[in-house]
């Protein structure tokens, strides 16, 4: 009996720890994590219906089985009220479908019903099938109990004996709790002004966030957050998500006339058609989402932690980087680079990167792209001499590449004019004098893998900066049938991922940065495969504060490259060197300035700042970020990072422009232990409080005052927990 009781206890304990539970009797799934729950059920007609998404629930009996609804009118069918989890376009359904197809005979109706499911630890697969045909969809779910994140996508299979064409293939539809008054946060921008945070009320109708440009795009980033209308950094319920796809993507935010907000995202249906022959399948991108009961700050902290633990490649802390682009542009020479390397090493730089201009006939942006062999005039002995020099100085070596592109004036294009995407007898539009290779072609993919693999094998290269400096145009693939040509949008991205995955597997120490004219390719799909991303070509420090604020809504500081560059910069603005350093030190610090022009004082300050950065780097790159004061709304911008173990915290503060001789506002710290005592170290003596040690309670409730004066003043304070 005792043994039996013991066994029972163990089973009960396991069941309650289970993150995915299914009630066979009521056909309900409850996915539960530390931070959120998500519920679905099958109704009497066999439709899979969404039931709940929000804070954690523990009792599945609380969730009622989906009840049948009635048509409201002949214009308002019950289907519009039923919140189907993944709706096909068929029957009387007028909202944004998750899947739309055409059969060979022209029949386009698709009504999906539940068939079966499988649960394996934190993963759930639910099979749906059309009411008539063997067109099948597997919905894939994974829960991440520690952060409460959910991952969803879908696999669409044609098991009929006729071809079909997929016209819209989404990853997921997310339903908000029924009601109105929601607000959408999203990130917009353009070249040199990416990730600007916007918030606006959600009304009836549909808001479309998307890219049609072939890459993720500068204009909108594939991230959203929805709150009940009044959430702040630290309070309010927030539902948020991000799509892992670096090609044409779309997220629609729709409020139906029935007070239901639905978010549907996946492959952009614009110019989309994906033929599936009998037996073929299409898998949609992963869509990650989470829930925070404590505002936007907690939402992004959950996201950051999740990314560090489950998305990013598990690589070292980002080293301090020097990139020679802004110093030399295309005028790269072996001696010039060696001189810069000497200077960079003295400052404490750990990774020296040669940017554009080292290959082919690349003396400006009109020629050479595609010819990835070392320019013999600039580097008579190849790159080895420079790399040995850089390594001798104790730094790693990195190299810029832009594999997907070709100049018309290049040996590659002369040999393979058919390798670029094009429509026959139509213009091939050049942007920055370059054309886009059709990476959907496997011969192009193999060629590019070969080029990069050769470079990484021949030379001791630790790091590629992988650039992509234009969007697609004329996306034709003449070698394919007209019906299959539009696969290019998807297959291009798949092949890009394949090259990155293979390169990393073959060269495990190789690190990669994703750049696309700045932040044109920043998303969780590429971030699975690269170690950092370049948020913007705009390195002007004040503009950067807002770009970084937006970036941090969705992405963790570890992957955010941030450079110190020369002034005057964009907007003809000149900010002090310390200000520029402290702005850049909030991510993965790099320097892109022309070191040949720096004075001894500049170099001395830079050495001190780099030294300081190395002390706080683990906290910045792997700690928790608290956005205390926003550059969008305040004169002072303040961000605070707290290390995972709570022992170190660092506060960065920037004043835009003092007026009327007023003191800077008080800064209330967060994320500290109120009972603990912290020792304060100011980088430049701007602490108004003279006490060397202060309690967490005081720092969070009374706050800190900083002597920030004039325009573009800045400071940082390191806090060390002493008891
Ligand atoms: C793009 C990048 C820059 C630099 C140049 C080189 O503009 O964003 O950082 O690499 O290309 O041509």
XYZ file of C-alpha atoms and ligand atoms in Angstrom:
735
model
C 0.000 0.000 0.000
C 2.805 2.342 0.980
C 4.548 1.604 -2.277
C 1.359 2.296 -4.182
C 0.933 5.655 -2.410
C 4.497 6.586 -3.254
C 3.882 5.792 -6.890
C 0.698 7.863 -6.865
C 2.470 10.849 -5.388
C 5.166 10.690 -8.034
C 2.584 10.548 -10.817
C 0.700 13.525 -9.407
C 3.905 15.539 -9.059
C 4.897 14.768 -12.646
C 1.477 15.620 -13.969
C 1.461 19.028 -12.313
C 4.953 19.751 -13.597
C 3.851 18.888 -17.102
C 3.717 21.938 -19.282
C 1.305 20.445 -21.830
C -1.817 18.693 -20.611
C -4.676 17.206 -22.578
C -8.108 16.282 -21.346
C -9.335 13.461 -23.611
C -12.804 13.718 -22.166
C -13.255 17.377 -23.068
C -10.701 17.556 -25.886
C -8.888 20.478 -24.347
C -5.197 21.290 -24.277
C -3.710 23.492 -21.587
C -0.155 24.712 -22.143
C 1.184 26.185 -18.933
C 4.458 27.839 -18.013
C 5.778 29.970 -15.162
C 4.534 33.104 -16.899
C 1.663 32.195 -19.170
C -0.990 29.705 -20.181
C -2.522 28.924 -23.525
C -5.598 26.782 -24.121
C -7.332 25.246 -27.121
C -10.134 22.792 -27.634
C -11.978 20.825 -30.301
C -15.632 21.736 -30.701
C -18.568 19.495 -31.588
C -17.940 20.117 -35.306
C -14.320 19.100 -35.049
C -12.887 22.615 -35.368
C -9.829 23.468 -33.320
C -10.635 26.608 -31.332
C -8.555 28.998 -29.334
C -9.736 29.345 -25.734
C -7.240 31.291 -23.671
C -3.889 33.129 -23.721
C -2.692 35.088 -20.725
C -1.358 34.655 -17.186
C -0.746 31.123 -15.881
C -3.705 28.834 -15.060
C -3.251 25.525 -13.299
C -6.668 23.845 -13.331
C -7.734 22.522 -16.678
C -11.261 21.841 -15.398
C -11.690 25.631 -15.248
C -11.615 25.839 -19.011
C -14.966 25.218 -20.606
C -15.123 23.144 -23.760
C -15.759 25.322 -26.821
C -19.464 25.865 -27.114
C -21.347 25.977 -30.407
C -22.137 29.490 -31.593
C -25.105 30.628 -33.615
C -25.131 32.718 -36.761
C -25.819 36.311 -35.768
C -27.261 37.143 -39.176
C -26.895 35.896 -42.708
C -23.937 38.267 -42.936
C -22.416 37.330 -39.591
C -21.968 33.562 -39.606
C -21.008 31.678 -36.480
C -17.588 30.938 -37.953
C -16.701 34.591 -37.408
C -17.192 34.133 -33.658
C -15.424 30.850 -33.196
C -11.763 31.829 -32.955
C -10.395 28.947 -34.950
C -6.791 28.338 -34.065
C -5.605 27.954 -37.648
C -8.317 28.673 -40.170
C -8.291 27.676 -43.788
C -9.948 29.974 -46.298
C -13.207 28.189 -46.902
C -16.840 28.241 -45.946
C -18.174 31.550 -44.645
C -14.935 32.850 -43.120
C -14.068 36.468 -43.819
C -11.164 37.227 -41.524
C -7.507 36.787 -42.457
C -7.008 33.058 -43.045
C -3.955 31.120 -41.908
C -3.951 29.022 -45.070
C -5.307 29.574 -48.550
C -4.878 27.138 -51.426
C -6.013 26.439 -54.983
C -6.478 22.942 -56.329
C -5.615 22.090 -59.919
C -9.295 22.043 -60.840
C -9.789 25.534 -59.467
C -11.519 24.518 -56.231
C -10.263 26.810 -53.481
C -12.427 25.875 -50.504
C -10.444 24.593 -47.516
C -12.056 23.722 -44.187
C -9.708 22.248 -41.594
C -10.821 19.848 -38.849
C -9.012 18.132 -36.021
C -7.640 14.654 -36.684
C -5.152 13.713 -33.970
C -2.319 15.040 -31.838
C 0.952 14.079 -30.175
C 2.515 15.425 -26.995
C 6.189 14.979 -26.323
C 7.472 16.814 -23.268
C 7.288 20.498 -24.172
C 6.148 19.932 -27.719
C 2.702 19.423 -29.125
C 1.674 18.616 -32.657
C -1.927 18.820 -33.757
C -2.967 17.410 -37.130
C -5.764 19.044 -39.059
C -7.185 17.923 -42.373
C -9.545 19.312 -44.946
C -13.104 17.958 -44.669
C -12.793 16.240 -48.072
C -9.256 16.073 -49.379
C -5.985 14.846 -48.017
C -4.647 18.360 -47.590
C -3.156 18.195 -44.140
C -1.707 20.656 -41.700
C 0.373 19.885 -38.659
C 0.365 22.695 -36.136
C 3.553 22.633 -34.131
C 3.766 24.137 -30.642
C 6.620 24.294 -28.207
C 6.467 25.826 -24.764
C 9.443 27.207 -22.868
C 8.451 26.875 -19.209
C 11.064 29.279 -17.785
C 10.168 32.303 -19.899
C 6.634 31.402 -20.857
C 7.427 31.788 -24.534
C 5.553 29.729 -27.085
C 6.798 28.726 -30.497
C 4.344 27.975 -33.266
C 4.483 27.084 -36.919
C 2.702 24.865 -39.409
C 3.591 22.139 -41.877
C 1.289 21.941 -44.883
C 1.219 18.641 -46.759
C -0.371 17.741 -50.039
C -1.321 14.075 -49.700
C -3.794 14.169 -52.580
C -2.838 12.900 -56.013
C -3.235 16.315 -57.645
C -0.949 19.344 -57.409
C -2.111 22.284 -55.309
C -0.819 25.838 -55.018
C -0.477 27.437 -51.619
C -1.427 31.110 -51.820
C -1.116 32.068 -48.191
C 0.835 30.098 -45.599
C 0.882 31.577 -42.139
C 2.709 30.383 -39.070
C 0.033 31.145 -36.509
C -2.964 33.197 -35.543
C -2.821 34.612 -32.023
C -6.076 35.669 -30.363
C -6.226 38.362 -27.690
C -8.829 37.952 -24.954
C -12.127 39.162 -26.458
C -12.679 42.892 -26.118
C -11.652 46.238 -27.506
C -9.390 49.086 -26.411
C -6.152 47.310 -27.250
C -3.034 49.126 -28.347
C -0.363 47.992 -30.779
C 3.362 48.645 -30.383
C 5.575 48.078 -33.399
C 8.933 49.091 -34.834
C 9.159 51.175 -37.977
C 11.941 52.940 -39.803
C 13.960 53.305 -42.952
C 17.619 53.148 -43.838
C 19.608 54.911 -41.080
C 16.514 55.266 -38.888
C 15.502 51.723 -37.964
C 13.507 50.354 -35.021
C 11.583 53.459 -34.025
C 8.997 52.487 -31.430
C 5.375 53.385 -32.221
C 2.254 52.800 -30.199
C -1.261 53.263 -31.537
C -4.780 52.152 -30.670
C -6.173 49.122 -32.472
C -9.467 49.796 -34.172
C -11.735 47.783 -36.443
C -10.044 46.777 -39.653
C -6.594 45.467 -40.328
C -3.139 46.847 -39.809
C -0.492 45.210 -41.979
C 3.111 44.961 -40.865
C 5.231 43.436 -43.610
C 8.210 43.292 -45.907
C 7.875 42.851 -49.662
C 11.538 43.514 -50.331
C 13.016 40.039 -50.079
C 14.812 40.677 -46.804
C 13.431 41.467 -43.349
C 13.486 45.168 -44.210
C 14.280 48.485 -42.558
C 10.707 49.752 -42.712
C 9.088 47.454 -40.168
C 10.642 44.804 -37.984
C 8.731 41.513 -37.521
C 7.843 42.129 -33.877
C 4.660 43.263 -32.182
C 3.355 43.932 -28.702
C -0.266 44.419 -27.749
C -1.476 45.802 -24.443
C -4.812 46.783 -23.019
C -4.237 50.415 -23.797
C -2.488 51.690 -20.717
C 0.509 49.451 -20.042
C 3.784 51.126 -19.115
C 7.350 49.896 -18.837
C 6.548 48.290 -15.482
C 2.813 47.606 -15.433
C 0.004 46.239 -17.536
C -0.684 43.084 -19.482
C 1.344 42.743 -22.664
C 1.157 40.051 -25.352
C 4.094 40.094 -27.710
C 5.678 38.102 -30.494
C 8.330 37.960 -33.189
C 8.546 36.090 -36.440
C 11.717 34.187 -37.302
C 11.966 34.891 -41.017
C 14.453 36.916 -43.053
C 12.449 37.159 -46.261
C 9.037 38.517 -47.190
C 7.025 38.288 -44.010
C 3.713 39.652 -42.875
C 1.934 40.151 -39.565
C -1.665 41.374 -39.679
C -3.346 42.846 -36.631
C -7.048 42.673 -37.131
C -9.988 43.713 -35.024
C -13.143 41.998 -36.215
C -16.595 43.586 -35.945
C -17.171 41.095 -33.110
C -14.651 42.674 -30.744
C -11.953 40.137 -31.363
C -8.330 41.084 -32.003
C -6.415 38.515 -34.051
C -2.759 38.584 -35.028
C -1.818 36.397 -37.990
C 1.736 36.110 -39.213
C 3.960 34.095 -41.505
C 5.031 34.174 -45.153
C 3.860 37.275 -46.958
C 1.091 36.278 -49.404
C 2.062 39.208 -51.646
C 3.262 37.844 -55.020
C 3.337 34.482 -53.300
C 2.523 31.086 -54.774
C 4.032 27.848 -53.617
C 3.126 24.807 -55.698
C 2.990 21.485 -53.871
C 3.016 18.355 -55.968
C 1.487 15.213 -54.477
C 3.573 14.250 -51.446
C 5.267 17.646 -51.079
C 5.105 19.911 -48.074
C 5.743 23.486 -47.007
C 6.858 24.456 -43.528
C 6.127 27.993 -42.339
C 8.549 30.131 -40.285
C 8.573 29.924 -36.525
C 6.534 32.542 -34.718
C 7.492 33.123 -31.068
C 5.191 34.824 -28.602
C 4.966 35.533 -24.903
C 2.941 37.240 -22.227
C 3.921 39.663 -19.486
C 1.645 40.858 -16.693
C 4.184 43.567 -15.824
C 4.479 45.896 -18.763
C 6.793 46.344 -21.707
C 9.976 46.195 -19.636
C 9.215 42.730 -18.286
C 8.059 41.654 -21.765
C 11.384 42.531 -23.331
C 13.343 41.002 -20.449
C 11.497 37.708 -20.998
C 12.231 37.945 -24.700
C 15.925 38.745 -24.148
C 16.399 35.860 -21.774
C 14.600 33.511 -24.113
C 16.765 34.611 -27.040
C 19.986 34.186 -25.100
C 18.965 30.728 -23.889
C 17.125 29.319 -26.905
C 17.700 31.307 -30.081
C 21.205 32.740 -30.340
C 24.133 30.480 -31.125
C 25.822 29.671 -27.834
C 28.912 31.767 -28.363
C 31.318 33.802 -26.240
C 30.623 37.315 -25.010
C 31.033 39.711 -27.885
C 34.588 41.017 -28.140
C 35.410 44.712 -28.563
C 35.609 45.215 -32.308
C 37.368 47.656 -34.592
C 36.084 48.094 -38.151
C 38.078 50.118 -40.637
C 35.224 51.100 -42.979
C 34.697 54.668 -41.886
C 38.451 55.242 -41.686
C 39.431 53.966 -45.120
C 36.273 53.177 -47.108
C 37.536 51.455 -50.286
C 41.134 52.644 -49.916
C 42.266 49.478 -48.235
C 45.983 48.651 -48.222
C 47.949 46.117 -46.243
C 50.091 48.765 -44.566
C 47.144 51.064 -43.863
C 45.268 48.242 -42.173
C 48.343 47.209 -40.181
C 48.735 50.768 -38.901
C 45.101 50.888 -37.825
C 45.468 47.471 -36.200
C 48.440 48.723 -34.141
C 46.378 51.629 -32.902
C 43.283 49.545 -32.224
C 45.254 46.955 -30.239
C 46.670 49.661 -27.984
C 43.142 50.753 -27.071
C 42.186 47.230 -25.995
C 40.335 46.106 -29.138
C 39.918 42.325 -29.421
C 38.638 41.801 -32.972
C 39.930 43.691 -36.010
C 37.632 43.709 -39.037
C 38.561 44.715 -42.592
C 35.445 45.994 -44.321
C 34.634 46.479 -47.994
C 37.388 47.014 -50.610
C 39.777 44.061 -50.047
C 38.698 41.901 -53.013
C 38.377 41.888 -56.806
C 38.517 45.248 -58.570
C 36.740 46.871 -55.678
C 37.931 50.479 -55.597
C 34.453 51.941 -55.372
C 30.941 50.536 -55.297
C 30.723 50.223 -59.084
C 32.802 47.060 -59.548
C 34.056 43.867 -58.018
C 31.131 42.481 -56.008
C 31.029 38.777 -56.699
C 34.778 38.385 -57.194
C 35.744 37.109 -53.774
C 39.475 36.781 -54.301
C 41.980 39.005 -52.552
C 42.963 42.081 -54.568
C 46.631 41.478 -55.517
C 47.540 45.176 -55.716
C 46.228 45.887 -52.231
C 47.465 42.644 -50.665
C 50.398 41.319 -52.715
C 50.888 38.363 -50.350
C 47.223 37.660 -49.804
C 45.645 38.332 -46.434
C 48.087 36.211 -44.477
C 50.527 39.029 -43.762
C 47.805 41.231 -42.316
C 46.154 38.406 -40.396
C 49.466 37.353 -38.834
C 50.064 40.950 -37.837
C 46.601 41.260 -36.272
C 46.991 37.936 -34.444
C 50.449 39.001 -33.297
C 48.818 41.971 -31.632
C 46.535 39.599 -29.727
C 43.403 40.304 -31.761
C 41.148 38.091 -33.848
C 40.659 38.860 -37.524
C 37.360 39.515 -39.273
C 36.400 40.172 -42.881
C 33.496 41.884 -44.649
C 31.635 39.978 -47.351
C 28.463 40.585 -49.332
C 27.924 37.152 -50.865
C 24.446 37.577 -52.328
C 25.362 40.490 -54.566
C 27.122 41.128 -57.830
C 28.199 44.223 -59.747
C 27.501 44.072 -63.463
C 31.198 44.968 -63.726
C 32.535 41.738 -62.236
C 34.008 38.505 -63.542
C 31.198 36.572 -61.861
C 28.464 38.452 -63.700
C 30.310 38.257 -66.994
C 30.531 34.479 -66.536
C 26.993 33.938 -65.190
C 24.593 36.703 -66.186
C 21.778 34.186 -65.638
C 22.620 33.865 -61.937
C 20.880 37.086 -60.942
C 17.141 37.207 -60.384
C 15.558 38.664 -63.521
C 12.600 38.669 -65.843
C 13.682 37.981 -69.454
C 13.693 41.038 -71.706
C 12.957 43.355 -68.826
C 15.335 45.829 -67.197
C 17.522 44.585 -64.374
C 17.275 47.453 -61.880
C 20.540 48.242 -60.168
C 20.703 49.737 -56.697
C 24.106 50.856 -55.444
C 25.228 49.527 -58.832
C 24.477 45.981 -57.813
C 22.183 43.091 -58.714
C 20.913 40.298 -56.478
C 22.034 36.753 -57.147
C 19.196 34.278 -57.232
C 20.170 32.345 -54.152
C 17.091 30.163 -54.565
C 19.131 28.388 -57.265
C 21.130 25.536 -55.827
C 24.119 26.189 -58.125
C 24.340 29.744 -56.766
C 24.043 28.441 -53.234
C 26.826 25.911 -53.739
C 29.044 28.524 -55.362
C 28.613 30.919 -52.428
C 29.138 28.222 -49.838
C 32.326 27.267 -51.683
C 33.615 30.854 -51.734
C 33.041 31.408 -48.017
C 34.213 27.967 -47.002
C 37.435 28.532 -48.963
C 38.074 31.876 -47.272
C 37.366 30.425 -43.827
C 39.563 27.383 -44.531
C 42.465 29.209 -46.141
C 42.732 32.010 -43.635
C 42.467 32.325 -39.883
C 39.199 34.257 -40.044
C 37.226 34.415 -36.821
C 34.404 36.581 -38.074
C 32.482 37.499 -41.213
C 30.503 40.681 -41.425
C 27.851 39.449 -43.870
C 26.303 42.411 -45.620
C 23.345 42.706 -48.001
C 23.137 46.159 -49.431
C 19.997 46.200 -51.505
C 16.507 44.748 -51.643
C 15.137 42.503 -54.408
C 13.655 43.711 -57.663
C 12.432 41.819 -60.748
C 12.368 38.553 -58.769
C 12.168 36.289 -61.797
C 13.608 32.792 -62.048
C 13.356 32.083 -65.778
C 14.753 28.550 -65.526
C 11.689 27.479 -63.515
C 8.156 27.076 -64.825
C 5.989 30.168 -64.354
C 4.060 28.286 -61.665
C 7.200 27.492 -59.684
C 9.049 30.807 -60.069
C 7.496 32.409 -57.029
C 9.079 29.796 -54.810
C 12.062 32.134 -55.053
C 10.783 34.246 -52.143
C 10.974 31.262 -49.808
C 13.763 29.154 -51.275
C 16.163 32.099 -51.303
C 15.871 32.458 -47.532
C 16.092 28.716 -46.969
C 19.306 28.557 -48.988
C 20.733 31.541 -47.135
C 20.043 29.750 -43.849
C 21.528 26.566 -45.249
C 24.814 28.302 -46.136
C 25.044 29.867 -42.687
C 24.253 26.569 -40.946
C 26.810 24.632 -42.971
C 29.506 27.253 -42.551
C 29.024 27.279 -38.799
C 29.007 23.499 -38.605
C 32.225 23.252 -40.604
C 33.968 26.158 -38.848
C 32.684 26.024 -35.273
C 34.729 29.019 -34.125
C 33.560 31.253 -36.952
C 31.317 34.119 -35.883
C 29.016 36.052 -38.189
C 27.408 39.470 -38.085
C 24.275 40.144 -40.110
C 24.180 43.567 -41.723
C 21.851 44.746 -44.428
C 22.682 48.388 -45.027
C 22.287 48.632 -41.261
C 19.285 46.889 -39.711
C 17.674 45.469 -42.837
C 18.055 41.864 -41.718
C 17.368 41.682 -38.011
C 14.942 38.938 -36.988
C 14.909 35.728 -34.974
C 15.498 33.600 -38.096
C 18.868 35.147 -38.858
C 19.629 35.489 -35.146
C 19.549 31.709 -34.818
C 22.565 31.716 -37.092
C 24.589 34.844 -36.434
C 26.326 36.196 -33.367
C 25.407 39.827 -33.773
C 23.515 42.207 -36.000
C 24.158 45.724 -37.154
C 21.107 47.744 -36.065
C 21.735 50.748 -38.306
C 24.258 52.489 -40.529
C 23.391 55.542 -38.489
C 26.011 55.710 -35.753
C 25.141 59.246 -34.657
C 24.962 58.767 -30.915
C 21.800 60.724 -30.111
C 19.852 59.092 -32.965
C 21.192 55.768 -31.781
C 19.540 56.146 -28.399
C 16.138 55.826 -30.043
C 17.207 53.164 -32.496
C 18.600 51.168 -29.565
C 15.493 51.756 -27.471
C 13.372 50.272 -30.259
C 15.834 47.461 -30.888
C 15.763 46.518 -27.212
C 11.992 45.986 -27.280
C 12.579 42.862 -29.308
C 16.257 41.903 -29.188
C 18.873 41.416 -26.481
C 21.871 43.710 -26.011
C 24.386 40.942 -26.663
C 23.647 40.897 -30.388
C 23.373 44.665 -30.797
C 26.558 45.913 -32.488
C 27.176 49.499 -31.508
C 30.080 51.558 -32.760
C 31.808 54.711 -31.695
C 32.442 56.796 -34.819
C 33.736 60.250 -35.639
C 31.882 63.568 -35.493
C 30.303 65.561 -36.984
C 28.076 62.647 -37.879
C 24.567 62.426 -39.288
C 22.425 65.525 -38.636
C 25.801 67.322 -38.627
C 25.757 66.650 -34.917
C 28.874 66.468 -32.784
C 28.541 64.740 -29.447
C 31.442 64.320 -27.014
C 33.526 61.150 -27.296
C 32.473 59.943 -23.853
C 28.803 60.295 -24.822
C 29.466 58.257 -27.956
C 31.264 55.568 -25.957
C 28.583 55.290 -23.301
C 25.862 55.016 -25.949
C 27.762 52.232 -27.730
C 28.670 50.458 -24.491
C 25.008 49.517 -24.046
C 25.414 46.758 -26.626
C 28.331 44.913 -28.217
C 30.929 47.689 -28.295
C 32.808 48.449 -31.470
C 34.836 51.308 -32.832
C 34.499 52.514 -36.385
C 36.327 55.822 -36.104
C 39.388 56.878 -38.056
C 42.026 56.206 -35.409
C 44.611 58.050 -37.499
C 42.815 61.258 -36.619
C 42.435 60.675 -32.896
C 44.395 62.856 -30.481
C 46.265 61.393 -27.524
C 43.420 62.531 -25.281
C 40.885 60.716 -27.458
C 42.945 57.542 -27.293
C 43.393 57.860 -23.529
C 39.647 58.268 -23.003
C 38.937 55.376 -25.375
C 41.372 53.107 -23.517
C 39.672 53.953 -20.228
C 36.214 53.365 -21.683
C 37.148 50.031 -23.252
C 38.642 48.953 -19.969
C 35.456 49.938 -18.185
C 33.376 48.132 -20.801
C 35.265 44.903 -20.204
C 34.358 45.125 -16.506
C 30.649 45.554 -17.162
C 30.412 43.510 -20.370
C 28.827 40.377 -18.856
C 26.202 42.546 -17.150
C 25.377 44.454 -20.329
C 25.463 41.466 -22.636
C 23.759 38.871 -20.450
C 22.012 40.871 -17.721
C 18.514 42.260 -17.417
C 17.753 45.599 -19.041
C 15.577 48.227 -17.363
C 14.681 51.167 -19.592
C 14.313 53.885 -16.962
C 13.855 57.045 -19.018
C 13.065 57.163 -22.718
C 14.739 59.381 -25.327
C 11.319 59.658 -26.965
C 9.788 61.542 -24.085
C 12.475 62.749 -21.677
C 15.380 65.155 -21.615
C 17.402 62.456 -19.857
C 17.683 58.952 -21.268
C 18.575 56.301 -18.701
C 19.090 52.571 -19.031
C 20.137 50.171 -16.310
C 21.514 46.644 -16.617
C 21.532 44.166 -13.732
C 23.704 41.052 -13.833
C 22.062 37.641 -13.601
C 23.440 37.062 -10.097
C 22.426 40.540 -8.948
C 25.976 41.428 -7.894
C 26.623 44.145 -10.443
C 24.463 46.763 -12.018
C 25.321 49.596 -14.363
C 23.412 52.764 -15.035
C 23.889 54.793 -18.221
C 22.480 58.311 -18.384
C 22.451 60.868 -21.215
C 21.185 64.398 -21.155
C 19.947 65.876 -24.394
C 19.880 69.593 -23.597
C 19.630 71.405 -20.339
C 17.299 74.414 -20.205
C 16.846 77.204 -17.653
C 19.767 75.857 -15.692
C 17.534 73.104 -14.314
C 18.980 70.024 -12.680
C 18.521 66.666 -14.405
C 15.552 64.686 -13.210
C 15.920 62.058 -10.478
C 16.569 58.556 -11.755
C 14.810 55.718 -9.933
C 16.709 52.481 -10.281
C 15.027 49.117 -10.680
C 15.750 45.432 -10.445
C 17.832 45.734 -7.259
C 17.395 43.935 -3.958
C 15.873 46.481 -1.609
C 17.574 44.868 1.380
C 21.001 44.865 -0.227
C 23.651 47.598 -0.044
C 25.510 48.686 -3.160
C 28.827 50.472 -3.573
C 28.621 53.205 -6.188
C 31.367 53.989 -8.648
C 30.865 56.909 -10.964
C 32.894 56.988 -14.168
C 33.343 60.767 -14.004
C 32.224 62.067 -10.644
C 28.778 63.208 -11.676
C 26.949 61.646 -8.743
C 25.172 64.335 -6.777
C 24.770 61.917 -3.873
C 28.028 61.741 -2.006
C 27.309 58.545 -0.081
C 29.686 55.836 -1.378
C 27.204 53.104 -0.481
C 23.417 53.076 -0.728
C 20.702 50.501 -0.137
C 18.585 49.011 -2.896
C 15.532 50.527 -1.212
C 17.040 54.031 -1.377
C 18.231 53.649 -4.963
C 14.837 52.454 -6.149
C 12.603 54.700 -3.987
C 14.583 57.886 -3.391
C 16.553 57.547 -6.613
C 19.831 59.023 -7.784
C 20.619 62.554 -8.869
C 23.299 63.116 -11.458
C 25.052 66.335 -12.383
C 24.324 66.327 -16.078
C 24.849 69.775 -17.547
C 24.601 71.497 -20.915
C 24.032 69.547 -24.119
C 24.857 65.885 -24.695
C 26.294 65.302 -21.256
C 26.570 61.687 -20.166
C 27.653 59.478 -17.320
C 27.638 55.920 -16.047
C 27.504 54.509 -12.549
C 28.560 50.991 -11.608
C 26.863 49.466 -8.585
C 28.444 46.557 -6.772
C 26.466 44.652 -4.207
C 28.449 44.675 -0.969
C 25.946 43.070 1.414
C 27.073 48.988 -46.008
C 27.307 48.712 -44.539
C 28.498 49.526 -44.070
C 29.697 49.147 -44.910
C 29.418 49.354 -46.381
C 30.548 48.823 -47.237
O 26.652 50.292 -46.217
O 26.165 48.970 -43.780
O 28.751 49.276 -42.709
O 30.042 47.821 -44.672
O 28.223 48.703 -46.765
O 30.319 48.976 -48.585
